[in-house]
Amino acid sequence: MMSALPLTSNHHVHDSLRRKPRTISSAFASITHTAIAPAFTRPGWCSIRTTTGAKALNGEPETIPTTMIFEAAKNARKITAKGKLIQIYKEGAPTYWEYENKETESTKDVPAGYEVRVVNATIWFH
């Protein structure tokens, strides 16, 4: 009769399974002044951190070539923008404002607590 291995034994576990799992960097949890942009690498995609959005937050026109979300602020603010899509929204609520015009700029108030989503657009905050 074969004896069973004790439950505390882990000699049959491969070394790669014993390693501590990796955690995702906290930089990816919140996008304030950084955007995650896709880039081609050898076999596929990876993420590259950039400082996209810093100019726009400082009041200078900035073109965002991809998608970016500006987090909600504690105070009301204004934006001026033009592009493929600009949305002002609050999580769990209907979109407050949506603008789709690549030719003409529009200015809109952003209430406190609302985020701004930008897709292929030029934007700046006042």
JSON list of C-alpha atoms in Angstrom, two decimals:
[
{"chain": "A", "resi": 1, "resn": "MET", "atom": "CA", "xyz": [0.00, 0.00, 0.00]},
{"chain": "A", "resi": 2, "resn": "MET", "atom": "CA", "xyz": [1.29, 3.44, -0.98]},
{"chain": "A", "resi": 3, "resn": "SER", "atom": "CA", "xyz": [1.55, 6.09, 1.65]},
{"chain": "A", "resi": 4, "resn": "ALA", "atom": "CA", "xyz": [-0.04, 9.43, 0.85]},
{"chain": "A", "resi": 5, "resn": "LEU", "atom": "CA", "xyz": [2.09, 12.56, 0.89]},
{"chain": "A", "resi": 6, "resn": "PRO", "atom": "CA", "xyz": [1.35, 14.93, 3.75]},
{"chain": "A", "resi": 7, "resn": "LEU", "atom": "CA", "xyz": [-0.74, 17.96, 2.78]},
{"chain": "A", "resi": 8, "resn": "THR", "atom": "CA", "xyz": [2.07, 20.29, 3.79]},
{"chain": "A", "resi": 9, "resn": "SER", "atom": "CA", "xyz": [4.44, 18.80, 1.26]},
{"chain": "A", "resi": 10, "resn": "ASN", "atom": "CA", "xyz": [5.00, 20.89, -1.84]},
{"chain": "A", "resi": 11, "resn": "HIS", "atom": "CA", "xyz": [7.91, 19.04, -3.40]},
{"chain": "A", "resi": 12, "resn": "HIS", "atom": "CA", "xyz": [5.74, 18.23, -6.41]},
{"chain": "A", "resi": 13, "resn": "VAL", "atom": "CA", "xyz": [5.03, 21.94, -7.16]},
{"chain": "A", "resi": 14, "resn": "HIS", "atom": "CA", "xyz": [7.03, 23.38, -10.04]},
{"chain": "A", "resi": 15, "resn": "ASP", "atom": "CA", "xyz": [9.44, 26.19, -9.07]},
{"chain": "A", "resi": 16, "resn": "SER", "atom": "CA", "xyz": [7.64, 28.74, -11.27]},
{"chain": "A", "resi": 17, "resn": "LEU", "atom": "CA", "xyz": [4.46, 28.22, -9.23]},
{"chain": "A", "resi": 18, "resn": "ARG", "atom": "CA", "xyz": [6.23, 28.95, -5.96]},
{"chain": "A", "resi": 19, "resn": "ARG", "atom": "CA", "xyz": [7.21, 32.48, -6.94]},
{"chain": "A", "resi": 20, "resn": "LYS", "atom": "CA", "xyz": [5.32, 35.39, -5.53]},
{"chain": "A", "resi": 21, "resn": "PRO", "atom": "CA", "xyz": [2.75, 36.76, -8.01]},
{"chain": "A", "resi": 22, "resn": "ARG", "atom": "CA", "xyz": [3.56, 40.12, -9.56]},
{"chain": "A", "resi": 23, "resn": "THR", "atom": "CA", "xyz": [1.37, 43.08, -8.81]},
{"chain": "A", "resi": 24, "resn": "ILE", "atom": "CA", "xyz": [0.41, 45.75, -11.31]},
{"chain": "A", "resi": 25, "resn": "SER", "atom": "CA", "xyz": [2.06, 49.10, -10.71]},
{"chain": "A", "resi": 26, "resn": "SER", "atom": "CA", "xyz": [-0.15, 51.69, -9.07]},
{"chain": "A", "resi": 27, "resn": "ALA", "atom": "CA", "xyz": [0.70, 54.04, -11.96]},
{"chain": "A", "resi": 28, "resn": "PHE", "atom": "CA", "xyz": [-1.81, 52.16, -14.10]},
{"chain": "A", "resi": 29, "resn": "ALA", "atom": "CA", "xyz": [-4.63, 52.45, -11.57]},
{"chain": "A", "resi": 30, "resn": "SER", "atom": "CA", "xyz": [-5.12, 56.19, -11.96]},
{"chain": "A", "resi": 31, "resn": "ILE", "atom": "CA", "xyz": [-4.55, 58.35, -15.01]},
{"chain": "A", "resi": 32, "resn": "THR", "atom": "CA", "xyz": [-4.30, 62.01, -14.10]},
{"chain": "A", "resi": 33, "resn": "HIS", "atom": "CA", "xyz": [-1.49, 63.52, -16.11]},
{"chain": "A", "resi": 34, "resn": "THR", "atom": "CA", "xyz": [-0.39, 60.34, -17.86]},
{"chain": "A", "resi": 35, "resn": "ALA", "atom": "CA", "xyz": [-1.90, 58.34, -20.66]},
{"chain": "A", "resi": 36, "resn": "ILE", "atom": "CA", "xyz": [-1.30, 54.75, -21.59]},
{"chain": "A", "resi": 37, "resn": "ALA", "atom": "CA", "xyz": [-0.50, 54.57, -25.29]},
{"chain": "A", "resi": 38, "resn": "PRO", "atom": "CA", "xyz": [-0.21, 51.30, -27.25]},
{"chain": "A", "resi": 39, "resn": "ALA", "atom": "CA", "xyz": [3.03, 50.65, -29.11]},
{"chain": "A", "resi": 40, "resn": "PHE", "atom": "CA", "xyz": [4.22, 47.78, -31.27]},
{"chain": "A", "resi": 41, "resn": "THR", "atom": "CA", "xyz": [6.93, 45.57, -29.82]},
{"chain": "A", "resi": 42, "resn": "ARG", "atom": "CA", "xyz": [8.39, 42.25, -30.93]},
{"chain": "A", "resi": 43, "resn": "PRO", "atom": "CA", "xyz": [5.44, 39.88, -30.54]},
{"chain": "A", "resi": 44, "resn": "GLY", "atom": "CA", "xyz": [2.57, 42.24, -29.70]},
{"chain": "A", "resi": 45, "resn": "TRP", "atom": "CA", "xyz": [1.47, 45.24, -27.71]},
{"chain": "A", "resi": 46, "resn": "CYS", "atom": "CA", "xyz": [2.89, 46.87, -24.61]},
{"chain": "A", "resi": 47, "resn": "SER", "atom": "CA", "xyz": [2.11, 50.05, -22.69]},
{"chain": "A", "resi": 48, "resn": "ILE", "atom": "CA", "xyz": [4.27, 53.16, -22.65]},
{"chain": "A", "resi": 49, "resn": "ARG", "atom": "CA", "xyz": [3.79, 55.94, -20.09]},
{"chain": "A", "resi": 50, "resn": "THR", "atom": "CA", "xyz": [3.74, 59.42, -21.55]},
{"chain": "A", "resi": 51, "resn": "THR", "atom": "CA", "xyz": [3.03, 62.88, -20.15]},
{"chain": "A", "resi": 52, "resn": "THR", "atom": "CA", "xyz": [0.13, 63.49, -22.50]},
{"chain": "A", "resi": 53, "resn": "GLY", "atom": "CA", "xyz": [-2.36, 65.99, -21.08]},
{"chain": "A", "resi": 54, "resn": "ALA", "atom": "CA", "xyz": [0.05, 68.10, -19.01]},
{"chain": "A", "resi": 55, "resn": "LYS", "atom": "CA", "xyz": [-0.10, 71.06, -21.43]},
{"chain": "A", "resi": 56, "resn": "ALA", "atom": "CA", "xyz": [-3.89, 70.95, -21.60]},
{"chain": "A", "resi": 57, "resn": "LEU", "atom": "CA", "xyz": [-4.15, 70.99, -17.80]},
{"chain": "A", "resi": 58, "resn": "ASN", "atom": "CA", "xyz": [-1.86, 74.06, -17.76]},
{"chain": "A", "resi": 59, "resn": "GLY", "atom": "CA", "xyz": [-4.13, 75.98, -20.14]},
{"chain": "A", "resi": 60, "resn": "GLU", "atom": "CA", "xyz": [-2.23, 75.41, -23.39]},
{"chain": "A", "resi": 61, "resn": "PRO", "atom": "CA", "xyz": [-3.87, 73.79, -26.44]},
{"chain": "A", "resi": 62, "resn": "GLU", "atom": "CA", "xyz": [-2.76, 70.17, -26.72]},
{"chain": "A", "resi": 63, "resn": "THR", "atom": "CA", "xyz": [-3.63, 67.56, -29.32]},
{"chain": "A", "resi": 64, "resn": "ILE", "atom": "CA", "xyz": [-4.43, 64.15, -27.84]},
{"chain": "A", "resi": 65, "resn": "PRO", "atom": "CA", "xyz": [-3.97, 61.64, -30.71]},
{"chain": "A", "resi": 66, "resn": "THR", "atom": "CA", "xyz": [-5.50, 58.69, -28.85]},
{"chain": "A", "resi": 67, "resn": "THR", "atom": "CA", "xyz": [-8.07, 58.31, -26.07]},
{"chain": "A", "resi": 68, "resn": "MET", "atom": "CA", "xyz": [-7.49, 59.98, -22.71]},
{"chain": "A", "resi": 69, "resn": "ILE", "atom": "CA", "xyz": [-9.56, 60.51, -19.58]},
{"chain": "A", "resi": 70, "resn": "PHE", "atom": "CA", "xyz": [-8.95, 63.57, -17.43]},
{"chain": "A", "resi": 71, "resn": "GLU", "atom": "CA", "xyz": [-9.99, 62.71, -13.89]},
{"chain": "A", "resi": 72, "resn": "ALA", "atom": "CA", "xyz": [-12.63, 64.63, -12.00]},
{"chain": "A", "resi": 73, "resn": "ALA", "atom": "CA", "xyz": [-11.55, 67.78, -10.17]},
{"chain": "A", "resi": 74, "resn": "LYS", "atom": "CA", "xyz": [-12.82, 69.10, -6.85]},
{"chain": "A", "resi": 75, "resn": "ASN", "atom": "CA", "xyz": [-13.63, 72.48, -8.42]},
{"chain": "A", "resi": 76, "resn": "ALA", "atom": "CA", "xyz": [-15.61, 73.42, -11.52]},
{"chain": "A", "resi": 77, "resn": "ARG", "atom": "CA", "xyz": [-13.53, 74.27, -14.59]},
{"chain": "A", "resi": 78, "resn": "LYS", "atom": "CA", "xyz": [-13.94, 75.11, -18.28]},
{"chain": "A", "resi": 79, "resn": "ILE", "atom": "CA", "xyz": [-12.63, 73.38, -21.38]},
{"chain": "A", "resi": 80, "resn": "THR", "atom": "CA", "xyz": [-12.25, 74.47, -24.95]},
{"chain": "A", "resi": 81, "resn": "ALA", "atom": "CA", "xyz": [-11.97, 71.62, -27.43]},
{"chain": "A", "resi": 82, "resn": "LYS", "atom": "CA", "xyz": [-12.47, 70.35, -30.95]},
{"chain": "A", "resi": 83, "resn": "GLY", "atom": "CA", "xyz": [-12.05, 66.82, -32.25]},
{"chain": "A", "resi": 84, "resn": "LYS", "atom": "CA", "xyz": [-13.52, 63.41, -32.94]},
{"chain": "A", "resi": 85, "resn": "LEU", "atom": "CA", "xyz": [-15.14, 63.07, -29.48]},
{"chain": "A", "resi": 86, "resn": "ILE", "atom": "CA", "xyz": [-15.16, 65.07, -26.25]},
{"chain": "A", "resi": 87, "resn": "GLN", "atom": "CA", "xyz": [-17.39, 63.89, -23.38]},
{"chain": "A", "resi": 88, "resn": "ILE", "atom": "CA", "xyz": [-18.07, 65.33, -19.94]},
{"chain": "A", "resi": 89, "resn": "TYR", "atom": "CA", "xyz": [-19.55, 62.66, -17.69]},
{"chain": "A", "resi": 90, "resn": "LYS", "atom": "CA", "xyz": [-19.84, 61.33, -14.18]},
{"chain": "A", "resi": 91, "resn": "GLU", "atom": "CA", "xyz": [-19.48, 57.64, -13.39]},
{"chain": "A", "resi": 92, "resn": "GLY", "atom": "CA", "xyz": [-22.89, 55.96, -13.33]},
{"chain": "A", "resi": 93, "resn": "ALA", "atom": "CA", "xyz": [-24.78, 58.95, -14.76]},
{"chain": "A", "resi": 94, "resn": "PRO", "atom": "CA", "xyz": [-25.82, 59.90, -18.30]},
{"chain": "A", "resi": 95, "resn": "THR", "atom": "CA", "xyz": [-23.30, 61.93, -20.31]},
{"chain": "A", "resi": 96, "resn": "TYR", "atom": "CA", "xyz": [-23.50, 65.61, -19.32]},
{"chain": "A", "resi": 97, "resn": "TRP", "atom": "CA", "xyz": [-22.10, 66.93, -22.64]},
{"chain": "A", "resi": 98, "resn": "GLU", "atom": "CA", "xyz": [-20.82, 65.36, -25.84]},
{"chain": "A", "resi": 99, "resn": "TYR", "atom": "CA", "xyz": [-19.15, 67.19, -28.72]},
{"chain": "A", "resi": 100, "resn": "GLU", "atom": "CA", "xyz": [-18.06, 65.82, -32.10]},
{"chain": "A", "resi": 101, "resn": "ASN", "atom": "CA", "xyz": [-16.60, 68.45, -34.41]},
{"chain": "A", "resi": 102, "resn": "LYS", "atom": "CA", "xyz": [-13.06, 68.44, -35.77]},
{"chain": "A", "resi": 103, "resn": "GLU", "atom": "CA", "xyz": [-13.32, 71.90, -37.36]},
{"chain": "A", "resi": 104, "resn": "THR", "atom": "CA", "xyz": [-14.91, 74.23, -34.79]},
{"chain": "A", "resi": 105, "resn": "GLU", "atom": "CA", "xyz": [-13.85, 74.79, -31.17]},
{"chain": "A", "resi": 106, "resn": "SER", "atom": "CA", "xyz": [-16.45, 74.82, -28.42]},
{"chain": "A", "resi": 107, "resn": "THR", "atom": "CA", "xyz": [-16.17, 75.92, -24.78]},
{"chain": "A", "resi": 108, "resn": "LYS", "atom": "CA", "xyz": [-18.10, 74.23, -21.99]},
{"chain": "A", "resi": 109, "resn": "ASP", "atom": "CA", "xyz": [-18.23, 74.29, -18.18]},
{"chain": "A", "resi": 110, "resn": "VAL", "atom": "CA", "xyz": [-17.12, 71.09, -16.45]},
{"chain": "A", "resi": 111, "resn": "PRO", "atom": "CA", "xyz": [-18.89, 70.70, -13.09]},
{"chain": "A", "resi": 112, "resn": "ALA", "atom": "CA", "xyz": [-16.90, 69.55, -10.06]},
{"chain": "A", "resi": 113, "resn": "GLY", "atom": "CA", "xyz": [-16.71, 65.76, -9.88]},
{"chain": "A", "resi": 114, "resn": "TYR", "atom": "CA", "xyz": [-17.07, 65.19, -13.63]},
{"chain": "A", "resi": 115, "resn": "GLU", "atom": "CA", "xyz": [-14.46, 63.50, -15.85]},
{"chain": "A", "resi": 116, "resn": "VAL", "atom": "CA", "xyz": [-13.54, 64.52, -19.39]},
{"chain": "A", "resi": 117, "resn": "ARG", "atom": "CA", "xyz": [-12.96, 61.86, -22.08]},
{"chain": "A", "resi": 118, "resn": "VAL", "atom": "CA", "xyz": [-11.09, 62.97, -25.19]},
{"chain": "A", "resi": 119, "resn": "VAL", "atom": "CA", "xyz": [-10.68, 60.96, -28.39]},
{"chain": "A", "resi": 120, "resn": "ASN", "atom": "CA", "xyz": [-8.39, 62.35, -31.10]},
{"chain": "A", "resi": 121, "resn": "ALA", "atom": "CA", "xyz": [-8.98, 65.98, -30.14]},
{"chain": "A", "resi": 122, "resn": "THR", "atom": "CA", "xyz": [-7.33, 69.28, -29.27]},
{"chain": "A", "resi": 123, "resn": "ILE", "atom": "CA", "xyz": [-8.24, 70.48, -25.77]},
{"chain": "A", "resi": 124, "resn": "TRP", "atom": "CA", "xyz": [-7.23, 72.88, -23.02]},
{"chain": "A", "resi": 125, "resn": "PHE", "atom": "CA", "xyz": [-8.59, 73.73, -19.59]},
{"chain": "A", "resi": 126, "resn": "HIS", "atom": "CA", "xyz": [-9.27, 77.27, -18.31]}
]
